[in-house]
Coordinates of C-alpha atoms in Angstrom, one line a residue:
X15 CA -12.1 7.3 5.4
X16 CA -11.7 4.7 2.6
X17 CA -8.1 4.3 3.7
X18 CA -9.0 3.4 7.2
X19 CA -11.6 1.0 5.9
X20 CA -8.8 -0.8 4.0
X21 CA -5.9 -0.6 6.4
X22 CA -7.6 -1.4 9.7
X23 CA -9.2 -4.7 8.6
X24 CA -5.9 -5.6 6.8
X25 CA -3.9 -5.0 10.0
X26 CA -6.2 -7.3 12.1
X27 CA -6.2 -9.9 9.3
X28 CA -2.4 -9.9 9.3
X29 CA -2.1 -9.9 13.1
X30 CA -4.7 -12.7 13.4
X31 CA -3.0 -14.8 10.7
X32 CA 0.4 -14.3 12.3
X33 CA -1.0 -15.0 15.8
X34 CA -2.2 -18.4 14.5
X35 CA 1.4 -19.3 13.7
X36 CA 2.5 -17.9 17.1
X37 CA -0.2 -20.0 18.8
X38 CA 1.0 -23.1 17.0
X39 CA 4.7 -22.6 17.5
X40 CA 4.8 -20.8 20.9
X41 CA 1.6 -21.8 22.6
X42 CA 1.5 -25.5 21.5
X43 CA -1.8 -25.2 19.7
X44 CA -2.9 -27.7 17.0
X45 CA -1.4 -27.2 13.5
X46 CA -5.0 -26.9 12.4
X47 CA -4.8 -23.2 13.5
X48 CA -2.6 -22.7 10.5
X49 CA -5.6 -23.1 8.1
X50 CA -7.5 -20.0 9.3
X51 CA -4.1 -18.3 9.8
X52 CA -3.2 -18.7 6.2
X53 CA -6.6 -17.6 5.0
X54 CA -6.3 -14.5 7.2
X55 CA -3.0 -13.7 5.6
X56 CA -4.4 -14.1 2.2
X57 CA -7.2 -11.7 3.2
X58 CA -4.6 -9.2 4.5
X59 CA -2.7 -9.2 1.2
X60 CA -5.9 -8.9 -0.9
X61 CA -7.1 -5.9 1.2
X62 CA -3.8 -4.0 0.7
X63 CA -4.3 -4.1 -3.1
X64 CA -7.2 -1.6 -2.6
X65 CA -4.8 1.0 -1.1
X66 CA -5.1 4.5 -2.6
X67 CA -1.3 4.8 -2.6
X68 CA 0.3 5.2 -6.0
X69 CA 2.6 2.2 -5.6
X70 CA 3.0 -0.9 -3.5
X71 CA 6.0 0.4 -1.5
X72 CA 4.0 3.5 -0.3
X73 CA 1.0 1.3 0.4
X74 CA 3.1 -0.9 2.7
X75 CA 4.8 2.1 4.3
X76 CA 1.4 3.8 5.1
X77 CA 0.1 0.4 6.3
X78 CA 3.1 0.1 8.7
X79 CA 1.8 2.9 10.9
X80 CA -1.7 1.4 11.1
X81 CA -0.2 -2.0 11.8
X82 CA 1.7 -0.7 14.8
X83 CA -1.4 0.8 16.4
X84 CA -3.4 -2.4 15.6
X85 CA -0.7 -4.5 17.2
X86 CA -0.9 -2.6 20.4
X87 CA -4.7 -2.9 20.4
X88 CA -4.4 -6.6 19.8
X89 CA -1.9 -6.9 22.7
X90 CA -4.4 -5.1 24.9
X91 CA -7.6 -6.8 23.8
X92 CA -6.4 -10.4 23.1
X93 CA -3.3 -10.8 25.3
X94 CA -4.4 -8.5 28.2
X95 CA -1.4 -6.2 28.1
X96 CA -2.5 -2.6 27.8
X97 CA -0.2 -0.1 26.1
X98 CA 1.9 2.2 28.2
X99 CA 2.6 5.9 27.5
X100 CA 5.7 5.0 25.5
X101 CA 3.7 2.6 23.3
X102 CA 1.1 5.3 22.7
X103 CA 3.7 7.9 21.9
X104 CA 5.6 5.6 19.5
X105 CA 2.3 4.7 17.8
X106 CA 1.3 8.3 17.4
X107 CA 4.7 9.1 15.8
X108 CA 4.3 6.2 13.5
X109 CA 0.7 7.3 12.5
X110 CA 2.0 10.8 11.9
X111 CA 4.6 9.4 9.6
X112 CA 2.1 7.2 7.7
X113 CA -0.2 10.2 7.3
X114 CA 2.7 12.3 5.9
X115 CA 3.5 9.6 3.4
X116 CA -0.2 9.3 2.4
X117 CA -1.1 13.0 2.2
X118 CA 2.1 14.6 1.1
X119 CA 1.7 16.7 -2.1
X120 CA 3.6 15.0 -4.9
X121 CA 4.3 15.8 -8.5
X122 CA 3.0 13.0 -10.6
X123 CA 5.2 11.7 -13.4

């Protein structure tokens, strides 16, 4: 549960921050949207430091699966494009992979 409490807000912080850049570059919004965008990206990076993974690479790999699902949710809720069955299948596969990376029994050195 702690993992979800870290990765889910981190994903939306990253997506929100990146969307601010998208809005500026692709939607013609004011460059002022970059201020909350940058703050959101800082929040994202800070949140990932609380990952229970044993190293940064695994933390980012696990996060990747959550990010994919969060991106599809963002697309649906913010941009109005609901995921189709292929989006959902792909997201489920990614989450399964992230879960395997997180929960795999490993010998610690």
